[in-house]
mmCIF file of C-alpha atoms in Angstrom:
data_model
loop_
_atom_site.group_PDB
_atom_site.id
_atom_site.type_symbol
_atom_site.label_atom_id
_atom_site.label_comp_id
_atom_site.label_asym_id
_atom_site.label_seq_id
_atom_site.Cartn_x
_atom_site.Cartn_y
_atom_site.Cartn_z
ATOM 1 C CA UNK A 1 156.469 -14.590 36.691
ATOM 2 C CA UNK A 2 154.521 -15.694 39.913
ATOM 3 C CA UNK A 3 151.702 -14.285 41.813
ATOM 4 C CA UNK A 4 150.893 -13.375 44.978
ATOM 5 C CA UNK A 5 149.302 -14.944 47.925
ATOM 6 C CA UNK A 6 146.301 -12.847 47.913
ATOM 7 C CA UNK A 7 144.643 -12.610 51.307
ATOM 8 C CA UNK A 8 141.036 -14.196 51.118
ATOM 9 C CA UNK A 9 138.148 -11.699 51.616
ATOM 10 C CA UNK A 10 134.863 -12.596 52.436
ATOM 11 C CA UNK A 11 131.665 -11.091 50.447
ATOM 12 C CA UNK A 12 130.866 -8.511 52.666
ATOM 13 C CA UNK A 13 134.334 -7.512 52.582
ATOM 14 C CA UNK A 14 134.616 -6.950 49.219
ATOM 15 C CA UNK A 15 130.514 -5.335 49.490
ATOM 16 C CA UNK A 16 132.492 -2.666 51.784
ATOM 17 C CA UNK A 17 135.334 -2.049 49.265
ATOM 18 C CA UNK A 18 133.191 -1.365 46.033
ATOM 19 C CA UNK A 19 131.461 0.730 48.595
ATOM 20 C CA UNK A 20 134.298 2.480 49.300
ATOM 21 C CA UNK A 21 135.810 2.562 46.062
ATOM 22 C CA UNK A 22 132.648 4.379 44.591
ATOM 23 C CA UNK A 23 130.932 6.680 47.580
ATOM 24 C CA UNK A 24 134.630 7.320 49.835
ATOM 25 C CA UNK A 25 137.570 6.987 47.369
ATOM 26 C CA UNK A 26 139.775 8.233 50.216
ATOM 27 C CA UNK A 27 138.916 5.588 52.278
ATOM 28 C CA UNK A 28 139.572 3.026 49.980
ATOM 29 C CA UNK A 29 143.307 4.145 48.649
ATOM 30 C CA UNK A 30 144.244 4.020 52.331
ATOM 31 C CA UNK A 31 142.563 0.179 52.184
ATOM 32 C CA UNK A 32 144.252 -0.391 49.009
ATOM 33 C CA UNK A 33 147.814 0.805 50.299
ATOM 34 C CA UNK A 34 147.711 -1.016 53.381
ATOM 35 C CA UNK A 35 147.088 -4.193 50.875
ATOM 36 C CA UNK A 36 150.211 -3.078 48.712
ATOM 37 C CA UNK A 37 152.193 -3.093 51.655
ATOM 38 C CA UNK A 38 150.959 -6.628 52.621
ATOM 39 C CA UNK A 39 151.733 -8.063 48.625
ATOM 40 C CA UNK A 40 155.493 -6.847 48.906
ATOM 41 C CA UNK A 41 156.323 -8.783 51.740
ATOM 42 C CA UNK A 42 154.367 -11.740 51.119
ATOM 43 C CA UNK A 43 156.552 -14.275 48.943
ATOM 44 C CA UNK A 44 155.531 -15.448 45.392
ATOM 45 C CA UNK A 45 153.662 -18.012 44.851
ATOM 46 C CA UNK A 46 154.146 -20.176 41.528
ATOM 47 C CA UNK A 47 150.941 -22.147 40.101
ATOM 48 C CA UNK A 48 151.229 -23.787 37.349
ATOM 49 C CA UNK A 49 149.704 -21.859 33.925
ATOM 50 C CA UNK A 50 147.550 -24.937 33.448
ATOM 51 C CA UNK A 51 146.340 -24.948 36.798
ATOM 52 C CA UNK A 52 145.600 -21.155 36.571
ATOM 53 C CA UNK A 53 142.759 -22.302 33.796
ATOM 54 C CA UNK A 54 141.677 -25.113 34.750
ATOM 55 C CA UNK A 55 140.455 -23.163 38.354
ATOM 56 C CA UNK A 56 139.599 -20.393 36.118
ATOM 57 C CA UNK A 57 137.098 -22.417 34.178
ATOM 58 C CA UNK A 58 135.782 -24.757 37.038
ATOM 59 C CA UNK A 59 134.512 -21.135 38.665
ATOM 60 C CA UNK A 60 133.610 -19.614 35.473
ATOM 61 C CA UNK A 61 131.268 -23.048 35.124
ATOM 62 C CA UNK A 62 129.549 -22.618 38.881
ATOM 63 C CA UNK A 63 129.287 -19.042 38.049
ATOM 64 C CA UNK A 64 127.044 -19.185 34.788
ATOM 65 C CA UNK A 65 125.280 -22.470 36.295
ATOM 66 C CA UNK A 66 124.731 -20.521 39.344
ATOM 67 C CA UNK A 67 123.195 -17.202 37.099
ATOM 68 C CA UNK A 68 121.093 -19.816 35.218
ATOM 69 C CA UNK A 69 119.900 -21.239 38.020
ATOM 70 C CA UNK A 70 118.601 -18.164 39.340
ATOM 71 C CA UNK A 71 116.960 -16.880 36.636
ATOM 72 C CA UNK A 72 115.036 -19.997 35.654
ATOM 73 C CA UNK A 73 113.680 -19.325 39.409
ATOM 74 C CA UNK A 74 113.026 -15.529 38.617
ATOM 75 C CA UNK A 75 111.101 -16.977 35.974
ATOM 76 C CA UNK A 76 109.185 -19.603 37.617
ATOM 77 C CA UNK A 77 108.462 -16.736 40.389
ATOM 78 C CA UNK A 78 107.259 -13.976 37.182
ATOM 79 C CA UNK A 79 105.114 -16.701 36.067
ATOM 80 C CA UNK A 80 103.058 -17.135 39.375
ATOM 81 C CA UNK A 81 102.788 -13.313 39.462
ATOM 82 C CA UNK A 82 102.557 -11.988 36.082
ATOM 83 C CA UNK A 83 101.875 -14.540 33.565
ATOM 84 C CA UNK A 84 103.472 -13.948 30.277
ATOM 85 C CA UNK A 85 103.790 -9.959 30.511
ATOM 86 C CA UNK A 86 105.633 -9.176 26.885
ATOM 87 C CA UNK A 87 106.452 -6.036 28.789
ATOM 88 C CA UNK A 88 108.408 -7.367 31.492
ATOM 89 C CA UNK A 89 109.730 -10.202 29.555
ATOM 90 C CA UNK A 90 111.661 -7.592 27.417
ATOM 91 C CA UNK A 91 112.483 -4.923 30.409
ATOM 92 C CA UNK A 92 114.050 -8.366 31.819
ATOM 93 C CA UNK A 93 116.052 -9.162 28.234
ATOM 94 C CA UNK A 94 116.854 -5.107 27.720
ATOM 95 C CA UNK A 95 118.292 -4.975 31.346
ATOM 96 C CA UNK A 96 120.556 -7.851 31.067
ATOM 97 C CA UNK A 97 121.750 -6.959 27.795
ATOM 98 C CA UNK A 98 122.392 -3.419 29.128
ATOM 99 C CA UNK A 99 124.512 -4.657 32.464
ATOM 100 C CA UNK A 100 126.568 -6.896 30.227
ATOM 101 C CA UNK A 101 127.437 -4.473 27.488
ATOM 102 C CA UNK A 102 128.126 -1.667 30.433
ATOM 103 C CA UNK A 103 130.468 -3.948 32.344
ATOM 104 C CA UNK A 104 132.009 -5.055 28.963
ATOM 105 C CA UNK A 105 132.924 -1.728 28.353
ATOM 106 C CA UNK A 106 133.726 -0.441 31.899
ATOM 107 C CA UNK A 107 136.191 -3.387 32.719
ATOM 108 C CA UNK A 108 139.745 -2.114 32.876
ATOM 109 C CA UNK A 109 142.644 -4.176 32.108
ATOM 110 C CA UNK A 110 146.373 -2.497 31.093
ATOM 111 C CA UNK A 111 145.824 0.777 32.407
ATOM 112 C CA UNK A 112 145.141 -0.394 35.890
ATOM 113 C CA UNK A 113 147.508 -3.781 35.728
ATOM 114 C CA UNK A 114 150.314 -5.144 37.809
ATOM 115 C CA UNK A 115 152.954 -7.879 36.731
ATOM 116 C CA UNK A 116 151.313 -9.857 39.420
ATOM 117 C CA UNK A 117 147.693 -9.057 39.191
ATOM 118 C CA UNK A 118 146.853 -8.857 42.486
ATOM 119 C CA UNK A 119 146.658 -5.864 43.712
ATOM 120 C CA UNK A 120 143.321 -4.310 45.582
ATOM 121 C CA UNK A 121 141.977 -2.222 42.487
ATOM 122 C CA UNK A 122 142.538 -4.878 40.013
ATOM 123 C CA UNK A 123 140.462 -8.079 42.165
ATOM 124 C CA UNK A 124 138.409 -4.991 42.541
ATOM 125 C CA UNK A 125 137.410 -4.872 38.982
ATOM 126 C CA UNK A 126 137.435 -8.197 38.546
ATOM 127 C CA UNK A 127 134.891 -8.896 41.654
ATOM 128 C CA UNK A 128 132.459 -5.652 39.744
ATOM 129 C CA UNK A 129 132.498 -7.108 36.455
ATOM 130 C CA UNK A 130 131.660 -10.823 37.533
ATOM 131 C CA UNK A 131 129.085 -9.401 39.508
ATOM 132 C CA UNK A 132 127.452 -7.547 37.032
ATOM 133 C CA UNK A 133 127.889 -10.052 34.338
ATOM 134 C CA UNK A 134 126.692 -12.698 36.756
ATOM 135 C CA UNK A 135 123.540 -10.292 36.850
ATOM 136 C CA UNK A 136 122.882 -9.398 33.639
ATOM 137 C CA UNK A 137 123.516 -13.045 32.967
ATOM 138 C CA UNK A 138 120.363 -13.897 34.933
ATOM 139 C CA UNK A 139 117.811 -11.114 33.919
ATOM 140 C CA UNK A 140 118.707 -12.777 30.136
ATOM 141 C CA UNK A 141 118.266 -16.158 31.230
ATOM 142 C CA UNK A 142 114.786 -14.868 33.143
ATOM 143 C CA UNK A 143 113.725 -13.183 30.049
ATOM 144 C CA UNK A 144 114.071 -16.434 28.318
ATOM 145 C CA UNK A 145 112.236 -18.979 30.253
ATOM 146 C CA UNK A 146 109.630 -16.730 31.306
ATOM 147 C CA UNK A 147 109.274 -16.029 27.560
ATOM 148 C CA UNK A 148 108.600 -19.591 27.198
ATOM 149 C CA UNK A 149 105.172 -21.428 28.251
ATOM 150 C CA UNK A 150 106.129 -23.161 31.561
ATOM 151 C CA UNK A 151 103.240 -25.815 32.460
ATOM 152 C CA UNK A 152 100.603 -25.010 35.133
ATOM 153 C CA UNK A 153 101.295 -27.889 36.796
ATOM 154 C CA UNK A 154 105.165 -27.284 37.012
ATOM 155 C CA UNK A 155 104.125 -23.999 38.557
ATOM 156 C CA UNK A 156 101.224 -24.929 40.641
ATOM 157 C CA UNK A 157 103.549 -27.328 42.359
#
């Protein structure tokens, strides 16, 4: 079983198909069937399994080093601002617990599935809940550092 060449989409592409998908639903079935079309007459495409996860696991890593990243700066930024603010420390640590337990649940797998897993709803889904995780991922990792003293002169600098 193969997969299909799926054609590359840039981020504001795929910013106007969740917007579709949610506020013009019409819209986007007319995007999605003009993509269907475009998977049957493209030919397969036949990666290796092992090559499947290692790619899989080289952009899960930027991903999570990426959400990190960002919300050690959130942090850093709080600091300047706020100071250590128990309040907003755990609005930061309930939000990101909340975005990753609602995308957990909201992700959809069999029921909207292909045998070759690329059609326009399913990257769809997939492109939401990376997005949200990758959010909740760095309001936790805020919450966490800001939590803990940073030094003045880290901050200052």
């Amino acid at each position: 079983m193969g997969t299909r060449s799926l054609t590359p989409l840039s981020n504001w592409k795929k910013i106007k198909l969740v917007w579709l998908a949610i506020f013009r639903p019409a819209e986007y079935q007319i995007e999605e069937a003009e993509d269907s079309r475009r998977l049957e007459t493209e030919p397969s495409i036949y990666p290796t399994r092992v090559s499947i996860v290692r790619r899989s696991y080289v952009e899960s890593f930027f991903h999570v080093f990426s959400a990190v990243i960002v919300g050690w700066l959130i942090a850093l930024f709080c600091q300047t601002i706020a100071l250590q603010s128990k309040c907003w420390v755990s609005g930061f640590a309930v939000l990101g617990t909340a975005l990753l337990l609602w995308t957990t649940v909201a992700v959809k797998g069999w029921e909207i599935g292909s045998w070759s897993s690329s059609t326009l709803g399913e990257r769809l889904n997939v492109w939401v809940f990376r997005f949200l995780y990758w959010v909740g991922t760095a309001c936790l990792v805020a919450a966490a550092f800001w939590g803990i003293a940073i030094p003045k002169a880290l901050i200052a600098s």
